[in-house]
């Protein structure tokens, strides 16, 4: 659906900041999250996990556990079938190892027992015999021909000679004459980068409550970003019809992409089916780190050429990502997005994805983009330093704009990059003075944004109030923004609308809450559903007035005759139409089903000041400003919240967060003590500047905003640190030992 | 393991429960008393989602045994509002959009209330250090700090 | 596992002595309960000592203070007397964990956890603090420095537990300070740490000093060479450089997820220098 | 005929061509024709492709209309976090 013609529409509600409808539940502790549900006769599930990075399972003896008083079911991979679809089989095998364990923390068996003590005791009684195999966790090592093979038979087609079977994906993008481009450059910089794997770090661990009856019907309560996708995966794995499995999404305690697949849900269902009792399965934090999905780690080579006056002549990058123990093609997004901010005549990107003995990666906010753009933006910054150019001016000079053929192929429509850069240039932050040991860095960021399959139902109640049923869990205020768009369209008060999140049987399919799609796609479907309801309400008014349906229009919550020719009638309120609906044809429901396309891409620019302690290598973030194009900010508080939250996740990625593996291939920091996500005292206020360059693909101009903000911080901070210490950093995280070592090497 | 009988006071109400000797106060609150507002984010005192007050001290309920609750006064998020009347912190968290997913919110509210009791007029830095043990992954903390300050100002009558 | 509340010290000693399996003392629980939950520790008996009379008290004694074994960080931080006399000891202890952890954690527990990175221990050793131990043979006193043996191990015998820590009196113009390095601003375990206690004469010359380092060796170190580097000086640049060098010279750390050998060795000297300057200023010295 | 830009790693299936021409009026016809003309593209089409049409990305919509002068770029299937 295209942007409404009336571009200059004056909104009544859009752009205001009303309280969110689920606010009271969430500040009083009443809101029900994944682990908060119970069921009569409920059992406690626990999972036994591999202590080895890579091993063949020679045998599993569960007899002693089964014999323990209070144990009601024990399951292993033998309790699951073999799904035909390879990708579903991978998901299942990730939930419960078959034949081999592929990473430290991989599930090998599970129990359901009357309480947690018995369950823990039962796990100790399960005897697993392993044959330990050689393992590999580093991305570059995993690609070598002689690397231990994680999963045989899964290599990409046409695997190049000298590469390991672990390599599953290869992508190339770009256009133009590279050689000619580099020949025109006055300065060429080539540099290699590494980034560590990080975790989404949602505060709520995975949790679910599964009930499988002997009648073949299943109920699943689960914290997830997508109840429909969970249903499809679980129904496939459990070999049941999707209609027989109802999945209800609990309130969700953060996801950031990490809750877009299943880890424990099929196991809980299998335990319930075997025990005949409801089973609650909740991961502890250690399990979250060892066995859910972190992001990819990466290794990158970038080469960029620039003229003396700051024009990029050619750009090349090779990206190598590891995505854990199963095939994963996330490098695609790195290879596509890396140069999106630039208008280039010659650009080429190459991406390789490899398996390693690590947990299978899950999506993490703009998956694949942050580490790629980090490498590119670092080299652009270094070129500016070497050539004595202003980094903002140089980006403006090369900025992608409407009509630019993007580095990944398509030509851009209206985009907000130049406006965002201009806003940063004019902001006082950019010219504020810096003290000793301080540095300023900036970076552009980009994400594609998606739409996807969406259903919304809008029910008119007899009192004229409105109920919205939508199918995407509310991670960060979407009930508010959806209610606002419905109220705006209907011309009624925000308080008259209530939005609920449906279970899988109460509404048609909705894609996962990902790709920054909800405010865009669900919003679009809501507006369309409201227009559908308006059409129906106008037709009821027409019936009452006995005039033609087309002679009625809708304004500010009233049906009105469209002109003197239509007849002279008092406007009819939504309340009157609702109250008389039983007499005029029955209940009124507007609805809309769509596979929403046309999500506009999103650009952001981050500006950061840091100070580095030259004696310890510690970095302090002094000041941080986020500039981003939101298309149209429906609820600016929650747009700012996305910008701030994404920036801080990026700060963690840049400075301290990392998966640390030992020589033995075991994860050494599976806890929030040593996996160091930023705490409140680490940070300054995060200032935000929202730009609104309307997305032509949405009636109100909305663009997704959730993912882009995690992209720029990595390079922005690396650039600031590098400028502060006078030395280019090229690996993340820039933990103090790394910075101090660099300082010492400088002498 | 023989269960232990405990008499305690929770949010002003006399409460009795039995628990295993190794069962945490958090598990007792959530699983035995159905007070699920306190959350388990880590089980090791690193995230603060389980914050409660025990005898007027802010603690992580995952690091207290249920058995230790004998004879003490426990305050949880469920006791923060006075019926329908929200505490100023609760109001300002909603109005200031200081929550996104909301799972860390109960713990942060309990911790912030403890701060304002001790220090009604904190600086931003003091708020940030006091709340350093309450992890939030959604907000970047910015709006949380501002909401605490707004509530503090209201409570001071400013 | 059994959970028992000891009524008095003798009761606790008896319980601990009689236990044939694994027994642990429970005060604040911020180490024991984490280990319990993680399955690292499976005790047969937990003896809760918080009901023992006086164990939560801070008492003035001989110009110093006796701090009960169950005094929490929050309670210690609110005690103006201890804060004034031994600010470095208090700040070391208060750095541990979050506000929530401070509501429960005890200095004695931190010492008994036996970690070389325990934040309260360098300050206590620099202060020459002494613990009082109750045991089957009655009570005995022991210098804090003699409690840690190796990572996770302490020198207490079967049936023994610490009932209090004594911080001695000190002359005018004396103070202390503690600094640690962590990657974040809060919530981490020390990567390296230094506690410095010193006394000055009327013109600001250091007359006595104790310098202690944490997280750079299997146990917390007392570095005499570092103390000697500043005794007789006004902490001029040369003295501080010598102090730093003496500290780095004795480091024997490990490479692990929290820091490298190289980093810890380097940082220990930097922290000792900075802590010494803070202590010097607190003692009334001007540099 | 519609010109379709093929991303680099797929060019093995299009005789090295960065751009191919097919007869298609919508996304479905385009995919069908590509599979017929260039069987090597089939596995990727099965794995999932998106279509960038005049700069806008479409993931699934078979019947999105393609004009002769449209800019058509074949892309891997897009997901998000």
Tab-separated table of N, CA and C in Angstrom, chain B residues 43-145:
chain	number	residue	atom	x	y	z
B	43	UNK	N	19.909	-16.079	38.290
B	43	UNK	CA	20.089	-17.001	39.405
B	43	UNK	C	21.426	-16.856	40.098
B	44	UNK	N	22.169	-15.791	39.794
B	44	UNK	CA	23.485	-15.637	40.401
B	44	UNK	C	23.752	-14.224	40.916
B	45	UNK	N	22.716	-13.414	41.017
B	45	UNK	CA	22.905	-12.080	41.577
B	45	UNK	C	23.482	-11.076	40.601
B	46	UNK	N	23.479	-11.399	39.321
B	46	UNK	CA	24.088	-10.504	38.340
B	46	UNK	C	23.101	-9.620	37.584
B	47	UNK	N	21.793	-9.899	37.671
B	47	UNK	CA	20.853	-9.158	36.817
B	47	UNK	C	19.822	-8.335	37.581
B	48	UNK	N	19.534	-8.687	38.822
B	48	UNK	CA	18.645	-7.857	39.641
B	48	UNK	C	17.164	-7.996	39.353
B	49	UNK	N	16.775	-8.888	38.425
B	49	UNK	CA	15.354	-9.008	38.076
B	49	UNK	C	14.524	-9.571	39.222
B	50	UNK	N	15.215	-10.167	40.212
B	50	UNK	CA	14.501	-10.788	41.332
B	50	UNK	C	14.529	-9.907	42.574
B	51	UNK	N	14.869	-8.626	42.412
B	51	UNK	CA	15.048	-7.739	43.566
B	51	UNK	C	13.810	-7.669	44.447
B	52	UNK	N	14.021	-7.839	45.740
B	52	UNK	CA	12.960	-7.630	46.737
B	52	UNK	C	13.598	-6.944	47.942
B	53	UNK	N	12.761	-6.505	48.868
B	53	UNK	CA	13.272	-5.961	50.119
B	53	UNK	C	13.094	-7.013	51.209
B	54	UNK	N	14.148	-7.244	51.995
B	54	UNK	CA	14.039	-8.113	53.161
B	54	UNK	C	14.438	-7.279	54.373
B	55	UNK	N	13.500	-7.100	55.272
B	55	UNK	CA	13.726	-6.253	56.451
B	55	UNK	C	14.325	-4.904	56.063
B	56	UNK	N	13.781	-4.327	55.005
B	56	UNK	CA	14.194	-2.987	54.619
B	56	UNK	C	15.478	-2.906	53.822
B	57	UNK	N	16.072	-4.063	53.517
B	57	UNK	CA	17.297	-4.064	52.703
B	57	UNK	C	16.990	-4.622	51.325
B	58	UNK	N	17.547	-3.962	50.315
B	58	UNK	CA	17.397	-4.432	48.943
B	58	UNK	C	18.292	-5.652	48.730
B	59	UNK	N	17.711	-6.746	48.269
B	59	UNK	CA	18.488	-7.966	48.026
B	59	UNK	C	18.000	-8.644	46.753
B	60	UNK	N	18.812	-9.577	46.275
B	60	UNK	CA	18.366	-10.461	45.195
B	60	UNK	C	17.702	-11.665	45.845
B	61	UNK	N	16.431	-11.897	45.524
B	61	UNK	CA	15.757	-13.011	46.197
B	61	UNK	C	16.266	-14.362	45.724
B	62	UNK	N	17.026	-14.380	44.607
B	62	UNK	CA	17.630	-15.658	44.191
B	62	UNK	C	18.804	-16.006	45.087
B	63	UNK	N	19.322	-15.032	45.831
B	63	UNK	CA	20.462	-15.281	46.719
B	63	UNK	C	20.040	-15.248	48.190
B	64	UNK	N	18.787	-15.571	48.444
B	64	UNK	CA	18.280	-15.727	49.811
B	64	UNK	C	17.570	-17.068	49.822
B	65	UNK	N	17.747	-17.838	50.888
B	65	UNK	CA	16.995	-19.084	50.991
B	65	UNK	C	15.594	-18.787	51.504
B	66	UNK	N	14.640	-19.558	51.038
B	66	UNK	CA	13.288	-19.427	51.579
B	66	UNK	C	13.298	-19.593	53.084
B	67	UNK	N	14.134	-20.512	53.550
B	67	UNK	CA	14.203	-20.797	54.990
B	67	UNK	C	14.662	-19.583	55.787
B	68	UNK	N	15.427	-18.711	55.152
B	68	UNK	CA	15.916	-17.520	55.865
B	68	UNK	C	14.830	-16.474	56.061
B	69	UNK	N	13.670	-16.677	55.424
B	69	UNK	CA	12.599	-15.679	55.514
B	69	UNK	C	11.815	-15.776	56.821
B	70	UNK	N	12.137	-16.747	57.626
B	70	UNK	CA	11.432	-16.907	58.901
B	70	UNK	C	11.514	-15.608	59.725
B	71	UNK	N	10.329	-15.084	60.042
B	71	UNK	CA	10.269	-13.938	60.939
B	71	UNK	C	10.652	-12.604	60.317
B	72	UNK	N	10.893	-12.549	59.012
B	72	UNK	CA	11.295	-11.272	58.419
B	72	UNK	C	10.120	-10.640	57.659
B	73	UNK	N	10.357	-9.428	57.196
B	73	UNK	CA	9.368	-8.756	56.359
B	73	UNK	C	9.899	-8.685	54.930
B	74	UNK	N	9.132	-9.220	54.024
B	74	UNK	CA	9.530	-9.224	52.613
B	74	UNK	C	8.605	-8.283	51.851
B	75	UNK	N	9.197	-7.449	51.002
B	75	UNK	CA	8.365	-6.611	50.127
B	75	UNK	C	8.720	-6.932	48.680
B	76	UNK	N	7.710	-7.141	47.866
B	76	UNK	CA	7.926	-7.469	46.451
B	76	UNK	C	7.217	-6.433	45.587
B	77	UNK	N	7.394	-6.560	44.293
B	77	UNK	CA	6.748	-5.637	43.353
B	77	UNK	C	5.223	-5.662	43.533
B	78	UNK	N	4.687	-6.816	43.914
B	78	UNK	CA	3.234	-6.922	44.032
B	78	UNK	C	2.693	-6.015	45.142
B	79	UNK	N	3.578	-5.594	46.056
B	79	UNK	CA	3.126	-4.748	47.152
B	79	UNK	C	3.399	-3.269	46.922
B	80	UNK	N	3.851	-2.936	45.742
B	80	UNK	CA	4.313	-1.560	45.522
B	80	UNK	C	3.161	-0.582	45.319
B	81	UNK	N	2.171	-0.971	44.543
B	81	UNK	CA	1.010	-0.081	44.356
B	81	UNK	C	0.080	-0.252	45.545
B	82	UNK	N	-0.611	0.805	45.866
B	82	UNK	CA	-1.575	0.741	46.952
B	82	UNK	C	-2.947	0.512	46.306
B	83	UNK	N	-3.301	-0.732	46.151
B	83	UNK	CA	-4.527	-1.043	45.420
B	83	UNK	C	-4.405	-0.583	43.982
B	84	UNK	N	-5.294	0.292	43.567
B	84	UNK	CA	-5.257	0.814	42.203
B	84	UNK	C	-4.298	1.987	42.063
B	85	UNK	N	-3.840	2.442	43.198
B	85	UNK	CA	-3.047	3.660	43.231
B	85	UNK	C	-1.578	3.321	42.993
B	86	UNK	N	-1.086	3.660	41.811
B	86	UNK	CA	0.297	3.323	41.493
B	86	UNK	C	1.266	4.205	42.269
B	87	UNK	N	2.404	3.634	42.611
B	87	UNK	CA	3.505	4.392	43.211
B	87	UNK	C	4.018	5.382	42.146
B	88	UNK	N	4.506	6.553	42.559
B	88	UNK	CA	5.008	7.516	41.565
B	88	UNK	C	6.029	6.908	40.603
B	89	UNK	N	6.861	6.015	41.089
B	89	UNK	CA	7.827	5.375	40.185
B	89	UNK	C	7.106	4.582	39.105
B	90	UNK	N	6.086	3.863	39.505
B	90	UNK	CA	5.329	3.066	38.519
B	90	UNK	C	4.690	3.975	37.479
B	91	UNK	N	4.104	5.069	37.956
B	91	UNK	CA	3.464	6.017	37.023
B	91	UNK	C	4.472	6.596	36.048
B	92	UNK	N	5.614	7.003	36.588
B	92	UNK	CA	6.604	7.645	35.713
B	92	UNK	C	7.278	6.647	34.770
B	93	UNK	N	7.345	5.395	35.178
B	93	UNK	CA	7.885	4.383	34.250
B	93	UNK	C	6.948	4.211	33.059
B	94	UNK	N	5.654	4.244	33.306
B	94	UNK	CA	4.709	4.121	32.184
B	94	UNK	C	4.750	5.395	31.335
B	95	UNK	N	4.627	6.527	31.978
B	95	UNK	CA	4.527	7.780	31.228
B	95	UNK	C	5.827	8.147	30.514
B	96	UNK	N	6.947	7.713	31.078
B	96	UNK	CA	8.225	8.043	30.469
B	96	UNK	C	8.758	6.950	29.567
B	97	UNK	N	7.933	5.937	29.289
B	97	UNK	CA	8.352	4.817	28.422
B	97	UNK	C	9.656	4.197	28.908
B	98	UNK	N	9.771	4.038	30.219
B	98	UNK	CA	11.009	3.511	30.789
B	98	UNK	C	11.053	1.986	30.761
B	99	UNK	N	10.124	1.386	30.036
B	99	UNK	CA	10.186	-0.061	29.846
B	99	UNK	C	9.871	-0.376	28.407
B	100	UNK	N	10.523	-1.417	27.914
B	100	UNK	CA	10.152	-1.928	26.590
B	100	UNK	C	9.561	-3.322	26.765
B	101	UNK	N	10.412	-4.338	27.008
B	101	UNK	CA	9.828	-5.672	27.195
B	101	UNK	C	9.229	-5.796	28.580
B	102	UNK	N	9.774	-5.081	29.540
B	102	UNK	CA	9.183	-5.025	30.876
B	102	UNK	C	9.629	-6.101	31.842
B	103	UNK	N	10.515	-6.997	31.436
B	103	UNK	CA	10.836	-8.105	32.331
B	103	UNK	C	11.793	-7.686	33.444
B	104	UNK	N	12.608	-6.674	33.191
B	104	UNK	CA	13.505	-6.183	34.241
B	104	UNK	C	12.810	-5.159	35.124
B	105	UNK	N	11.638	-4.697	34.670
B	105	UNK	CA	10.978	-3.559	35.307
B	105	UNK	C	10.633	-3.781	36.789
B	106	UNK	N	10.052	-4.918	37.171
B	106	UNK	CA	9.738	-5.090	38.586
B	106	UNK	C	10.972	-4.927	39.474
B	107	UNK	N	12.063	-5.556	39.084
B	107	UNK	CA	13.285	-5.467	39.882
B	107	UNK	C	13.815	-4.048	39.941
B	108	UNK	N	13.740	-3.347	38.836
B	108	UNK	CA	14.254	-1.978	38.802
B	108	UNK	C	13.382	-1.071	39.667
B	109	UNK	N	12.078	-1.288	39.619
B	109	UNK	CA	11.184	-0.462	40.441
B	109	UNK	C	11.460	-0.680	41.930
B	110	UNK	N	11.613	-1.945	42.321
B	110	UNK	CA	11.890	-2.239	43.740
B	110	UNK	C	13.213	-1.588	44.148
B	111	UNK	N	14.215	-1.700	43.275
B	111	UNK	CA	15.528	-1.128	43.593
B	111	UNK	C	15.472	0.392	43.638
B	112	UNK	N	14.742	0.989	42.699
B	112	UNK	CA	14.666	2.452	42.650
B	112	UNK	C	13.928	2.995	43.869
B	113	UNK	N	12.910	2.269	44.299
B	113	UNK	CA	12.180	2.702	45.490
B	113	UNK	C	13.109	2.691	46.711
B	114	UNK	N	13.936	1.669	46.798
B	114	UNK	CA	14.895	1.593	47.906
B	114	UNK	C	15.879	2.761	47.851
B	115	UNK	N	16.293	3.120	46.655
B	115	UNK	CA	17.216	4.251	46.501
B	115	UNK	C	16.570	5.542	47.003
B	116	UNK	N	15.339	5.792	46.547
B	116	UNK	CA	14.713	7.080	46.877
B	116	UNK	C	14.376	7.184	48.366
B	117	UNK	N	14.219	6.038	48.998
B	117	UNK	CA	14.000	6.062	50.443
B	117	UNK	C	15.286	6.515	51.144
B	118	UNK	N	16.409	6.054	50.647
B	118	UNK	CA	17.697	6.361	51.256
B	118	UNK	C	18.193	7.724	50.808
B	119	UNK	N	17.922	8.054	49.568
B	119	UNK	CA	18.439	9.286	48.984
B	119	UNK	C	17.364	9.902	48.086
B	120	UNK	N	16.548	10.812	48.646
B	120	UNK	CA	15.406	11.342	47.879
B	120	UNK	C	15.821	12.243	46.718
B	121	UNK	N	17.071	12.665	46.706
B	121	UNK	CA	17.489	13.613	45.671
B	121	UNK	C	18.813	13.179	45.043
B	122	UNK	N	18.834	12.047	44.395
B	122	UNK	CA	20.097	11.521	43.866
B	122	UNK	C	20.509	12.234	42.582
B	123	UNK	N	21.796	12.212	42.297
B	123	UNK	CA	22.263	12.667	40.987
B	123	UNK	C	22.031	11.522	39.986
B	124	UNK	N	22.117	11.843	38.690
B	124	UNK	CA	22.005	10.787	37.683
B	124	UNK	C	23.055	9.697	37.917
B	125	UNK	N	24.253	10.140	38.249
B	125	UNK	CA	25.331	9.165	38.469
B	125	UNK	C	25.002	8.258	39.642
B	126	UNK	N	24.449	8.847	40.697
B	126	UNK	CA	24.074	7.999	41.839
B	126	UNK	C	22.986	6.989	41.455
B	127	UNK	N	22.036	7.422	40.646
B	127	UNK	CA	20.993	6.487	40.192
B	127	UNK	C	21.629	5.376	39.373
B	128	UNK	N	22.518	5.764	38.485
B	128	UNK	CA	23.138	4.765	37.612
B	128	UNK	C	23.948	3.745	38.410
B	129	UNK	N	24.701	4.203	39.415
B	129	UNK	CA	25.483	3.250	40.198
B	129	UNK	C	24.595	2.384	41.092
B	130	UNK	N	23.564	2.994	41.670
B	130	UNK	CA	22.656	2.212	42.507
B	130	UNK	C	21.992	1.103	41.684
B	131	UNK	N	21.656	1.412	40.448
B	131	UNK	CA	20.946	0.450	39.598
B	131	UNK	C	21.894	-0.400	38.736
B	132	UNK	N	23.197	-0.337	39.027
B	132	UNK	CA	24.149	-1.087	38.185
B	132	UNK	C	23.891	-2.593	38.232
B	133	UNK	N	23.272	-3.059	39.290
B	133	UNK	CA	22.978	-4.487	39.402
B	133	UNK	C	21.641	-4.877	38.807
B	134	UNK	N	20.996	-3.944	38.145
B	134	UNK	CA	19.728	-4.247	37.465
B	134	UNK	C	19.951	-4.119	35.964
B	135	UNK	N	20.127	-5.258	35.313
B	135	UNK	CA	20.379	-5.210	33.872
B	135	UNK	C	19.088	-4.966	33.107
B	136	UNK	N	19.189	-4.086	32.113
B	136	UNK	CA	18.099	-3.880	31.169
B	136	UNK	C	18.747	-3.962	29.799
B	137	UNK	N	18.179	-4.760	28.923
B	137	UNK	CA	18.798	-4.926	27.610
B	137	UNK	C	18.051	-4.149	26.531
B	138	UNK	N	16.872	-3.620	26.857
B	138	UNK	CA	16.058	-2.971	25.819
B	138	UNK	C	16.290	-1.466	25.721
B	139	UNK	N	16.371	-0.796	26.855
B	139	UNK	CA	16.206	0.661	26.844
B	139	UNK	C	17.498	1.446	26.741
B	140	UNK	N	18.635	0.797	27.012
B	140	UNK	CA	19.868	1.577	27.112
B	140	UNK	C	19.893	2.442	28.355
B	141	UNK	N	18.939	2.223	29.261
B	141	UNK	CA	18.838	2.853	30.585
B	141	UNK	C	18.412	4.321	30.572
B	142	UNK	N	18.512	4.987	29.451
B	142	UNK	CA	18.298	6.436	29.412
B	142	UNK	C	16.955	6.823	30.035
B	143	UNK	N	15.890	6.210	29.517
B	143	UNK	CA	14.560	6.595	29.987
B	143	UNK	C	14.289	6.090	31.409
B	144	UNK	N	15.007	5.052	31.814
B	144	UNK	CA	14.861	4.570	33.195
B	144	UNK	C	15.396	5.627	34.162
B	145	UNK	N	16.562	6.137	33.857
B	145	UNK	CA	17.174	7.141	34.736
B	145	UNK	C	16.251	8.372	34.807
